[in-house]
PDB file of C-alpha atoms in Angstrom:
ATOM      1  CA  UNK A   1       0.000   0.000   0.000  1.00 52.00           C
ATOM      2  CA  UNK A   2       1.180   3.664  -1.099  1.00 57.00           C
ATOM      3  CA  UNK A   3       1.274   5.990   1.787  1.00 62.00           C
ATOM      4  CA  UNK A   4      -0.081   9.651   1.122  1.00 72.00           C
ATOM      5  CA  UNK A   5       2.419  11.203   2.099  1.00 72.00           C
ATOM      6  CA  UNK A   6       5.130   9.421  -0.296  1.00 82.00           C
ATOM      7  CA  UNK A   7       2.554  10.248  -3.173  1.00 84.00           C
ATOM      8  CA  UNK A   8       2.408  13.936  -2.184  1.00 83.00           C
ATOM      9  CA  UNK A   9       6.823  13.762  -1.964  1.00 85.00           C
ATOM     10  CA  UNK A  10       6.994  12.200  -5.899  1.00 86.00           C
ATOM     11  CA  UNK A  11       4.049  14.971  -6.750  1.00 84.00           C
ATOM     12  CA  UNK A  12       6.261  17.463  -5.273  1.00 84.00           C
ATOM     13  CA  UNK A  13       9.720  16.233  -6.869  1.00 83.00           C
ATOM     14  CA  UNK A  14       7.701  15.776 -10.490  1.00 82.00           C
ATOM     15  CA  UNK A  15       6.882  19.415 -10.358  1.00 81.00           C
ATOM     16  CA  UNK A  16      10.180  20.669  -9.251  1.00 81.00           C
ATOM     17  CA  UNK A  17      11.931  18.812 -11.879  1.00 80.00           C
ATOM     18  CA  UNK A  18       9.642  20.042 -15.118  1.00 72.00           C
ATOM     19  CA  UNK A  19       9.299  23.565 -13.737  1.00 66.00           C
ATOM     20  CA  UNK A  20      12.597  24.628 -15.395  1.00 64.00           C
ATOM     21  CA  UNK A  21      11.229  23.281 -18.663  1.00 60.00           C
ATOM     22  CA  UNK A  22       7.697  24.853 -18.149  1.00 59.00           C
ATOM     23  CA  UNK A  23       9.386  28.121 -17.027  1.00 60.00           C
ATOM     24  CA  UNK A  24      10.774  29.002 -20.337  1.00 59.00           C
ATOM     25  CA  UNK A  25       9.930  32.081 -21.016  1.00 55.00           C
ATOM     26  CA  UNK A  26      10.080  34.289 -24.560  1.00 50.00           C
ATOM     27  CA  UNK A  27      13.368  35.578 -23.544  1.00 53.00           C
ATOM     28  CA  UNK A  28      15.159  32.581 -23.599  1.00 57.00           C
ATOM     29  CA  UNK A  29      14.847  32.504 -27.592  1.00 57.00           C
ATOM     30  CA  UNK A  30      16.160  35.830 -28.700  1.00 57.00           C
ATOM     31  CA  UNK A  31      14.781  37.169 -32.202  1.00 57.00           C
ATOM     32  CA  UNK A  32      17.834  37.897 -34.516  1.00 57.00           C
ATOM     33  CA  UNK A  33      19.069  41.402 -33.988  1.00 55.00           C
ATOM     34  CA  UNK A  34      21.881  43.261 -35.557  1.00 54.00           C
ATOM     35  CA  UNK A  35      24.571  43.612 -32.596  1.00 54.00           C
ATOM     36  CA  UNK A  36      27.249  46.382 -32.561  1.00 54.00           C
ATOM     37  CA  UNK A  37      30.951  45.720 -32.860  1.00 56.00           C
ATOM     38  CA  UNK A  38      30.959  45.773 -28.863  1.00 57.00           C
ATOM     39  CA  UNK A  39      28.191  43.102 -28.777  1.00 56.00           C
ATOM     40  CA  UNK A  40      25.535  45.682 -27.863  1.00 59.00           C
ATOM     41  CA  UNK A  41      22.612  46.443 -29.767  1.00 60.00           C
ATOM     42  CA  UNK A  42      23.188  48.782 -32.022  1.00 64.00           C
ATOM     43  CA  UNK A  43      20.810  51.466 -33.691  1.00 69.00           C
ATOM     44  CA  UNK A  44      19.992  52.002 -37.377  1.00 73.00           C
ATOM     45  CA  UNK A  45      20.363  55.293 -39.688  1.00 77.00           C
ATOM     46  CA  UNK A  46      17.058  56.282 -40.555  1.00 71.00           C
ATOM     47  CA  UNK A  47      16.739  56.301 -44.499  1.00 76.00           C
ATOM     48  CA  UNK A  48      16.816  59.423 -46.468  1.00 83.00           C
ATOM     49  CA  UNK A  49      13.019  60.066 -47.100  1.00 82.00           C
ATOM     50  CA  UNK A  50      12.037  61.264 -50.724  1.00 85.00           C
ATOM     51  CA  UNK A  51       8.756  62.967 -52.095  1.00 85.00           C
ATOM     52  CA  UNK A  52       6.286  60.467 -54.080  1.00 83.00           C
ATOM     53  CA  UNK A  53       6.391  61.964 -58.039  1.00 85.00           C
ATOM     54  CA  UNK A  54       2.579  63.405 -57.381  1.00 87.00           C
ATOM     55  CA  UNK A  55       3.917  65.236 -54.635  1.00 85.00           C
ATOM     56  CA  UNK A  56       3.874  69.116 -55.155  1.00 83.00           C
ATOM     57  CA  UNK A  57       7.426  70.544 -55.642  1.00 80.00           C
ATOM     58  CA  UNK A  58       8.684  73.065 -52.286  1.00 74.00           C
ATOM     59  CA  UNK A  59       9.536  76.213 -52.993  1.00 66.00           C
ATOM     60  CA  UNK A  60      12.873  77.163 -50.805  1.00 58.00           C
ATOM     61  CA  UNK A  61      12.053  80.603 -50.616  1.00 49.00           C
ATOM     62  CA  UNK A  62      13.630  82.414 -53.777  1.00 47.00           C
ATOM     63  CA  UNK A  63      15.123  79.450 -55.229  1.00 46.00           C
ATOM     64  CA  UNK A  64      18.745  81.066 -54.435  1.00 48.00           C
ATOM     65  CA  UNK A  65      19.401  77.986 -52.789  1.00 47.00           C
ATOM     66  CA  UNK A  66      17.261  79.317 -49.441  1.00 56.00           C
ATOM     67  CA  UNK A  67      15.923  76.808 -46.957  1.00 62.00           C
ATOM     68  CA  UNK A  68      11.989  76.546 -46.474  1.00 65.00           C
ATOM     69  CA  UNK A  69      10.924  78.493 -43.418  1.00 70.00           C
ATOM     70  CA  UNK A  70       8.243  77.874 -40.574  1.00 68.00           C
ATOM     71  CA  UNK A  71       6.113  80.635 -42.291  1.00 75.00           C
ATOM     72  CA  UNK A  72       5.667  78.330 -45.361  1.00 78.00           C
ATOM     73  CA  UNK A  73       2.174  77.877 -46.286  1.00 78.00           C
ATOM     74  CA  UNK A  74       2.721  75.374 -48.366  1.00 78.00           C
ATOM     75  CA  UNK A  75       3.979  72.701 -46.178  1.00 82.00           C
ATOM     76  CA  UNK A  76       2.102  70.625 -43.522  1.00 84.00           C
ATOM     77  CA  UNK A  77       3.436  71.660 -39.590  1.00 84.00           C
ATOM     78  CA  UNK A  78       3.460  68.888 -37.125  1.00 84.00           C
ATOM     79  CA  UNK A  79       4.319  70.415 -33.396  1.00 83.00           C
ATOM     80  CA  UNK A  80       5.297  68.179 -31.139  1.00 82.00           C
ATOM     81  CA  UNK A  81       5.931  68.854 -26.930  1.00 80.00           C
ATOM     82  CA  UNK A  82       9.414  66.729 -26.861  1.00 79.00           C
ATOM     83  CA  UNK A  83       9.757  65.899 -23.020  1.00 79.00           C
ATOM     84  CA  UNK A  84      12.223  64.012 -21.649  1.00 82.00           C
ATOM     85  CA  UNK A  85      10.194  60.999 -20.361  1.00 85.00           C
ATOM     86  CA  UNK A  86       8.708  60.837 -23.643  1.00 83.00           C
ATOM     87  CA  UNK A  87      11.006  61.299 -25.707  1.00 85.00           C
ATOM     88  CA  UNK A  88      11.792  58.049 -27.159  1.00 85.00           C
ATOM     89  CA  UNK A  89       8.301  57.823 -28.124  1.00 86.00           C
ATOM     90  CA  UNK A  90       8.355  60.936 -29.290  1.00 85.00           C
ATOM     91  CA  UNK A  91      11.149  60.230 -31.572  1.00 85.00           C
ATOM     92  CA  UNK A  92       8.926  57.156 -32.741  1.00 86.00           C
ATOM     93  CA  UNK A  93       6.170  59.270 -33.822  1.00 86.00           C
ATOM     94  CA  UNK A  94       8.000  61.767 -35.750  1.00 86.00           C
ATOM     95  CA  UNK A  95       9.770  58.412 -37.612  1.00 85.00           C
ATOM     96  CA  UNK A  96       6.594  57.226 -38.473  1.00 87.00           C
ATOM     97  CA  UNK A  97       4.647  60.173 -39.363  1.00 87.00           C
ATOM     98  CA  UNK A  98       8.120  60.404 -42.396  1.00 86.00           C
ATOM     99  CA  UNK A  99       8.078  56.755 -42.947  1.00 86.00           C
ATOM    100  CA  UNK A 100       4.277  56.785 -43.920  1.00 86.00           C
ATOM    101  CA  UNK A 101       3.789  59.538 -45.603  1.00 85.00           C
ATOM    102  CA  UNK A 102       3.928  60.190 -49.488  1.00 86.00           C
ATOM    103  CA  UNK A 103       5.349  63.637 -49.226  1.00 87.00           C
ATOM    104  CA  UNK A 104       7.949  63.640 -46.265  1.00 86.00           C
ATOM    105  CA  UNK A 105       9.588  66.809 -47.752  1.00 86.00           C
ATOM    106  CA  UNK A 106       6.998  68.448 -47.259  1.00 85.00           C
ATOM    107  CA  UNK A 107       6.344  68.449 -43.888  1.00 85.00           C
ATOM    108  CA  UNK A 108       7.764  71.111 -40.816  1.00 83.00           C
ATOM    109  CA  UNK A 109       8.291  69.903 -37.097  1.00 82.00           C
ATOM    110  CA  UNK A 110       7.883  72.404 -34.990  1.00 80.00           C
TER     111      UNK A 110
END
């Protein structure tokens, strides 16, 4: 006859022994990530954004080789409150408002 208490002891070591295996967790299989020359992540250069062909052409002031100003009508102004908690989302926003839009030189952040 099987004692309780020696069933309850086997229970106990059956559960101790799989819990490593059960206890994997999503971090144990890193995706594959580019890894600096120190073996730290590393970041990415964003890429140069270009205007679509139907995008309207920016006038740089004279043409004189002038930059566009914050006055110009013609572009679309995006202000953003940069703070410092924030700030890497922040940074996300303003990459995705360029990445996904057809016109990215045409656009002022304030």
């Amino acid at each position: 006859m099987v004692l309780p208490g020696s069933i309850a002891a086997v229970a106990f070591l059956l559960i101790t022994l799989s819990a490593p295996l059960i206890c994997l967790g999503i971090r144990s299989f890193p995706a594959r990530t580019e890894l600096g020359s120190d073996g730290s992540f590393g970041f990415a250069e964003a890429p140069e954004y270009r205007n679509g062909v139907d995008c309207p052409v920016v006038n740089g002031g004279s043409g004189k080789g002038v930059g566009t100003t914050s006055c110009d009508a013609s572009l679309v102004h995006v202000a953003m409150t940069l703070d410092s908690e924030y700030l890497r989302g922040s940074m996300a926003a303003v990459h995705s408002v360029l990445r996904h839009t057809s016109c990215p030189e045409n656009l002022f952040f304030h």
